[in-house]
Every structure is written in C-alpha cells, then in structure tokens.
Amino acid sequence: MQGTHGNASLEKINSPFPLNLFRKNGLWFLIHGDQTVSQRISILPEIITNKIAAGEVVERPASVIKELIENSLDAAATSVDVEIASGGKRLIRITDNGHGMSREDALLSLERHATSKIKSDSDLEGILTLGFRGEALPSIASVSRVRLATRESDNPEGTEVIVEGGKVRDVKACGMAPGTSISVEQIFFNTPARLKFMKSAETETGHVGDVVTRMAVSRPDVAFTCTSDGRELLRVQRSDLQRRLAQVIGKNSSEQLYRVDNCATQLSVSGYVSAPSLVRSGMQAMFTYINGRFVRDKVVQHAIMQAYRGVIDRGRYPVVALFIQLPAGEVDVNVHPTKHEVRFRQQSVVHDAIQKAVEDVLRESPWLENKPRPPHPSTGPTGQAYRERIAAAAQASLDMARRPLYPPQTGTTAFAPSEESRPSPPAHGAPADAVSVRESGEPFQSGPGPGYFSSLTIIGQFHAEYILCQSGPDLVIIDQHAASERVAYQRLKLQYLGGAVESQCLLFPETIELSFSEVAVAGRFHDDLSRIGFVLEPFGGNTLIITAVPRLVAGHDPIRLIRDLLADLSQLGTSSAFQDVLDGLFSRIACHSVVRGVHPLETRQIAELLRSMDETDFAASCPHGRPVSHVVTLAELEKIFKRT
Ligand code: ADP
Ligand code: MG
C-alpha cells in the first residue's frame, strides 16, 4: 500500500496499533491515525537531497572529474580522456572505452542510490570497486547540465540522455564508439553559493591536473589524456608504474625513487619512495593508495613520515607512490562521501607494516652504501643505530646539497664566508662547544662604529652558533643565524621598497618540475615573483626554468626555495593580494639565504655582521619572532657565582 507525504511516496506497513508505520529509503515514519504528528517536518524531494549530497561529493570541477574517472575505471576502461574548458567551470568531458550502459541503466544511473557495484548490506564489507554509493552521477546532474552518452559493445547504437539541474530533458539513440562519454556544463549554475567559491580557471585547472595525475599514477595500465582549453596537459600511454611516475613527476625526480616491494598475503606495501634528497614542502607528491583508491589518510601519512624521521628536515615531505593492499574486510572506505579517508580494522598493524616497508628501503638504498651495517639485526629498523645511521647519511647528502650555501663573499650576504676563508678545524680537535677566541687570544674591537652592535667588543664564538660580545660590564649573546636572517630580511624589504629586489642571473639555469597546481600558482604570480627577483619561464610540460634569483640567495638551492614560496602562495585566497604575504615571503627567502646550525666565523666576519645589524632597521627578533640577542648583566653573573 502506498501513502503520500509531501512530495515523497511512502510504503505503508500494516500495524495492529492505531498508529500507521511508513517506510522510505530504509527510514521508518510513525504517523498517528491519518494525521501526521507534526506538520512542520516533511521529507525533502529527491531533487533537493541530491543537491545536498552534491555539497559533499562535488566541491569543484576536480571532484567531478575524480568521480567520473572512478566510474570509467570501474567500467574496466583502458583509456580515459579528460577535456576541460575554463578550468572545468564551462565544460568537463570524460570519455572512456569501458563497458558502457544499456538505455535502462543509463537512466537508472542518474537516480540517487542507483549503483551496479553493490547489491546487499554484506557487499559493503568487501568493496572492490572505487564507487559504491550511487551518489556521484545524480549529485553532479543536480548542479549542472549533463549529457551522458553511452554504448555497450554488443549494442549497435548508444543512448544519449540530457539532464538539467537534475531533471531528465531528453533521451534518444545516438551513434558512438563503445564506452561512455559524460559532458558536464556550467557546473553550479543553480547553486550560486558554490559558484562563488570557485577559483580562477588557472587554479581550477591546477586541481584538475592534480586529480588526473593521482588517477594516472594509480593505474599505469590505463592510458590517460587531459586537455585544457585545447592545450594538452597530460598524455600517458599504458605502461608500468616506474615509467608512469617518470612521466608525471618528471624524469629527474623519478631517478631518485627507490622501489618498495613488501608483499605479504594479508597486507602488501609496494611502490616507490624518494631518497632524502628529493623532498617537497607539502604533501602534494605523496601518492598513497589503499586497495587502488587514492587516500589522504593520517595513519598512512604518519607511518611514512615516521620512516623518514631524522632523515629529512622537519616541514619537508618525501615523494612517494605507495600502494597498500589489504583484504577488503580490513578497511572501511565508507567514512566520507569523497572516500579520501578510511578506517582500518587493525590500525597499528597497517601503520607498522608501512613504516617498516619504507624503512627497509631507506636502510638499504645506495646513499648508504659506504656506511657500516647495523651491528645486530635486533637493533631493528626502528632501533637507535638505524636512526643514527640514517641521520648521518641524510646529513651527508644534505651537506652535499648545501655546499653552495657557502658562496664566495659577494658583499651582499651578511657574513657568509667563502670556502677558502672558512677557518680550518683546530688540528687537535677542540670541542665544538668550547668558546673559540680569536687567533691572538685578544678580544677584538670591531672598530669605531656609530651603532650599538658595532660598538660591542667581540669575545668570540660559542658552539659555532652564537656570538659572544661585551657591552660595558655586560655579556651580549647573539644568535648568529637569527641575526643574519634578520639582516637579509631587512635588505630584501629595503630593496623592494626602493623599486626592485636585486636579482642575479644563474650561470647555469636550473629546471624545476612542478605539480599542476604549483604551475598554476607560478603562472598566477609570475610578475610578482619577478619583482622580488625570481625569473621563472615555462620549459615544456610542468617544468619551469629558473633563470634568476634574488642576489641574496644566489649560490643557495633555488629549487627548494621556489617550492616553498609556491607552497606559501598557494595558501593565498582569490581575494587576497601578493602584498599580503610579502613579509612572509621575505622571511622565507631570508631564511634560505643564511647558513643554519654550526658555522664557524672569523672575527672579521663577526664584525661585519655586527656592522650590518646596525645598518638595517634592526629589531630585537628575527623575522620569525625568535630573539636575536640576549644580555646577561654582570650583576646576574655575580649572583650566579654568589659574589654578591
Ligand atoms: P557508483 O559509482 O557509486 O555506483 P555513480 O553515481 O557514480 O555511483 O554511478 C552510478 C552507476 O552508473 C554506476 O554504478 C555504474 O553502473 C554506472 N556508470 C557510471 N559511469 C559509468 C561509466 N563511465 N561506464 C559504465 N557505467 C557507468
Ligand atoms: Mg561512481
């Protein structure tokens, strides 16, 4: 028996009580007699529920593309073509050569909760397909204009369905190759709130490129193309994972990847992880998949980062393409509509297996070849010996990467000494944490200078990280890293305010391989970046060429710095301007311009730093807000030594 409630039809259940029970979509409704208990509540018409679901599933063009490619892959396609116009805002078209749909299925596919992928409750326990919720197509169709054309290979003709704002407008036969082609036009035309949140076409294109890249990495056996406003962004043939990675992250980067192959029957971890020298400032190049599905899962990310602990700097992330395969019953992917998060039945087992698989590779990889092996296997991959060894190896590789951080003295950097002028370590190995006094042993007067810092009497350096000076009766301790960072920051700012930051052409221009969204950011801020001294030009595909950098950072690693700057800029909303983050960018550049950690200085270099501190508008803290100098008064010292 059928009843009607609002616009929705309800299935009436016979009941011995004066209450009527109705059921819809698995929900029970209790209605007293023939009257509804409350007239304020009504069941939403499907067209609205689809729009609500769209809010969760369809965030931007890239999320539509993710859903549609997943459908193509579930339909066993071996080739997927993605086409967008205006970042997908005007048009998205996905064409595949999968198994297609019959006319009946094509119409059903647009209904909410219509899926061919699960049939019963128990199927939810063991999902093997990417989709299963039956929400994507109706959600997308509810907020856009959709043309779905599909043909099964054994059917001579295909079916074309036109849907507008969730309403089917036309259904007819059409001629086409077997497979499915779905065009989505004017996304969010009927949801103005969402429309407002869309970013520039460039930014949306970047997100689309990133999504296609993730899908392409997940299935090297499938060919993909991606075209934006007629321009080809990506074209990859069917191949293996190694070649696919080289195509999407760039050949240079892919040469620094190492194979992970830890296959057990219940839980396997395979793929590639990067050497410590290949890092990013964000997680954008961490491609992690659970049972073939791209995830941004905290457990997985944590396990990987644990393996790299002590190997890469904090705030840096490796490049990885890791595939975790486990029995479907061991993982719940039905946690969020976008399915980016998952829940593991045995979280710690999965975590430890991933960590171990990555650590095993890091431990065995070529950059450690000359290092001694751990004394005993019981030290294990998580043991102290491993940590120290990895850290030492990482330090060695970082030291190599940092070598240019000691440029010949140019007069622009505050105190970076040249290789030759760097004092050689004391022959009999004075402890690093001893106070080192100038060669003569006499305190050095930095000469008559007008400012406070120049007037200090230099005592020496402590731990090759701090400068000790005397000011009248007091002891002044200066953090040399914070001080030189502050000087560099001030110089940049002054140069910028004075018209332009001094730029230096690179003798050997460097290429940098970026993700699609990084390319979009670099394009958007091209002119601004050149005003702060960076000249970046397209070099084909997602590669840019760096031809000039601010003079202050010449000789330092420009690739890391540019990646960091692009990451900073990508946080910027559409409404905010470059000026809003300028200070942050200057302090980022300043940070890259100085030598971190232990760094012996000659007295004349200390004197030069002190002079530069006076020359700039010097505040008492570094651009990050850390203090630069600290005064210990004689009175305080006397108190410590109980002289008072
Ligand atoms: P789900 O993927 O969760 O099942 P969707 O709304 O994305 O839900 O798709 C609904 C159904 O439409 C799918 O279960 C599938 O049967 C069919 N379908 C969607 N896209 C394609 C495609 N490209 N090729 C073949 N069938 C498709
Ligand atoms: Mg789907």
JSON list of C-alpha atoms and ligand atoms in Angstrom, two decimals, residues 71-72 75 96 99-101 109 114-117 131-138 180 182, ligand 1:
[
{"chain": "A", "resi": 71, "resn": "ASN", "atom": "CA", "xyz": [33.35, 5.35, -12.85]},
{"chain": "A", "resi": 72, "resn": "SER", "atom": "CA", "xyz": [35.38, 4.84, -16.03]},
{"chain": "A", "resi": 75, "resn": "ALA", "atom": "CA", "xyz": [33.74, 0.13, -16.03]},
{"chain": "A", "resi": 96, "resn": "ASP", "atom": "CA", "xyz": [36.16, 6.18, -21.80]},
{"chain": "A", "resi": 99, "resn": "HIS", "atom": "CA", "xyz": [31.75, -1.48, -20.88]},
{"chain": "A", "resi": 100, "resn": "GLY", "atom": "CA", "xyz": [29.13, 1.26, -21.26]},
{"chain": "A", "resi": 101, "resn": "MET", "atom": "CA", "xyz": [25.49, 1.09, -20.19]},
{"chain": "A", "resi": 109, "resn": "SER", "atom": "CA", "xyz": [22.43, 5.66, -13.15]},
{"chain": "A", "resi": 114, "resn": "ALA", "atom": "CA", "xyz": [21.44, 3.61, -8.01]},
{"chain": "A", "resi": 115, "resn": "THR", "atom": "CA", "xyz": [24.56, 1.50, -8.36]},
{"chain": "A", "resi": 116, "resn": "SER", "atom": "CA", "xyz": [25.65, -1.65, -10.10]},
{"chain": "A", "resi": 117, "resn": "LYS", "atom": "CA", "xyz": [28.51, -2.11, -7.65]},
{"chain": "A", "resi": 131, "resn": "GLY", "atom": "CA", "xyz": [32.40, 3.63, -6.38]},
{"chain": "A", "resi": 132, "resn": "PHE", "atom": "CA", "xyz": [29.50, 2.04, -4.50]},
{"chain": "A", "resi": 133, "resn": "ARG", "atom": "CA", "xyz": [27.39, 4.83, -3.03]},
{"chain": "A", "resi": 134, "resn": "GLY", "atom": "CA", "xyz": [25.43, 5.54, -6.19]},
{"chain": "A", "resi": 135, "resn": "GLU", "atom": "CA", "xyz": [25.62, 9.24, -5.46]},
{"chain": "A", "resi": 136, "resn": "ALA", "atom": "CA", "xyz": [28.01, 10.79, -7.91]},
{"chain": "A", "resi": 137, "resn": "LEU", "atom": "CA", "xyz": [26.00, 10.98, -11.11]},
{"chain": "A", "resi": 138, "resn": "PRO", "atom": "CA", "xyz": [22.75, 12.26, -9.55]},
{"chain": "A", "resi": 180, "resn": "THR", "atom": "CA", "xyz": [30.78, 6.24, -22.16]},
{"chain": "A", "resi": 182, "resn": "ILE", "atom": "CA", "xyz": [29.84, 12.34, -19.96]},
{"chain": "B", "resi": 1, "resn": "ADP", "atom": "P1", "xyz": [28.62, 4.50, -8.07]},
{"chain": "B", "resi": 1, "resn": "ADP", "atom": "O1", "xyz": [29.84, 4.67, -8.88]},
{"chain": "B", "resi": 1, "resn": "ADP", "atom": "O2", "xyz": [28.83, 4.76, -6.62]},
{"chain": "B", "resi": 1, "resn": "ADP", "atom": "O3", "xyz": [27.92, 3.22, -8.34]},
{"chain": "B", "resi": 1, "resn": "ADP", "atom": "P2", "xyz": [27.62, 6.67, -9.65]},
{"chain": "B", "resi": 1, "resn": "ADP", "atom": "O4", "xyz": [26.51, 7.62, -9.44]},
{"chain": "B", "resi": 1, "resn": "ADP", "atom": "O5", "xyz": [28.96, 7.22, -9.82]},
{"chain": "B", "resi": 1, "resn": "ADP", "atom": "O6", "xyz": [27.57, 5.63, -8.48]},
{"chain": "B", "resi": 1, "resn": "ADP", "atom": "O7", "xyz": [27.28, 5.80, -10.93]},
{"chain": "B", "resi": 1, "resn": "ADP", "atom": "C1", "xyz": [26.08, 5.07, -10.95]},
{"chain": "B", "resi": 1, "resn": "ADP", "atom": "C2", "xyz": [26.16, 3.84, -11.86]},
{"chain": "B", "resi": 1, "resn": "ADP", "atom": "O8", "xyz": [26.28, 4.27, -13.21]},
{"chain": "B", "resi": 1, "resn": "ADP", "atom": "C3", "xyz": [27.40, 3.00, -11.62]},
{"chain": "B", "resi": 1, "resn": "ADP", "atom": "O9", "xyz": [27.18, 2.06, -10.58]},
{"chain": "B", "resi": 1, "resn": "ADP", "atom": "C4", "xyz": [27.59, 2.34, -12.98]},
{"chain": "B", "resi": 1, "resn": "ADP", "atom": "O10", "xyz": [26.82, 1.19, -13.08]},
{"chain": "B", "resi": 1, "resn": "ADP", "atom": "C5", "xyz": [27.05, 3.36, -13.95]},
{"chain": "B", "resi": 1, "resn": "ADP", "atom": "N1", "xyz": [28.13, 4.15, -14.59]},
{"chain": "B", "resi": 1, "resn": "ADP", "atom": "C6", "xyz": [28.53, 5.37, -14.25]},
{"chain": "B", "resi": 1, "resn": "ADP", "atom": "N2", "xyz": [29.53, 5.78, -15.04]},
{"chain": "B", "resi": 1, "resn": "ADP", "atom": "C7", "xyz": [29.78, 4.79, -15.91]},
{"chain": "B", "resi": 1, "resn": "ADP", "atom": "C8", "xyz": [30.72, 4.61, -16.98]},
{"chain": "B", "resi": 1, "resn": "ADP", "atom": "N3", "xyz": [31.61, 5.54, -17.31]},
{"chain": "B", "resi": 1, "resn": "ADP", "atom": "N4", "xyz": [30.67, 3.43, -17.65]},
{"chain": "B", "resi": 1, "resn": "ADP", "atom": "C9", "xyz": [29.78, 2.47, -17.34]},
{"chain": "B", "resi": 1, "resn": "ADP", "atom": "N5", "xyz": [28.89, 2.60, -16.34]},
{"chain": "B", "resi": 1, "resn": "ADP", "atom": "C10", "xyz": [28.87, 3.73, -15.63]}
]
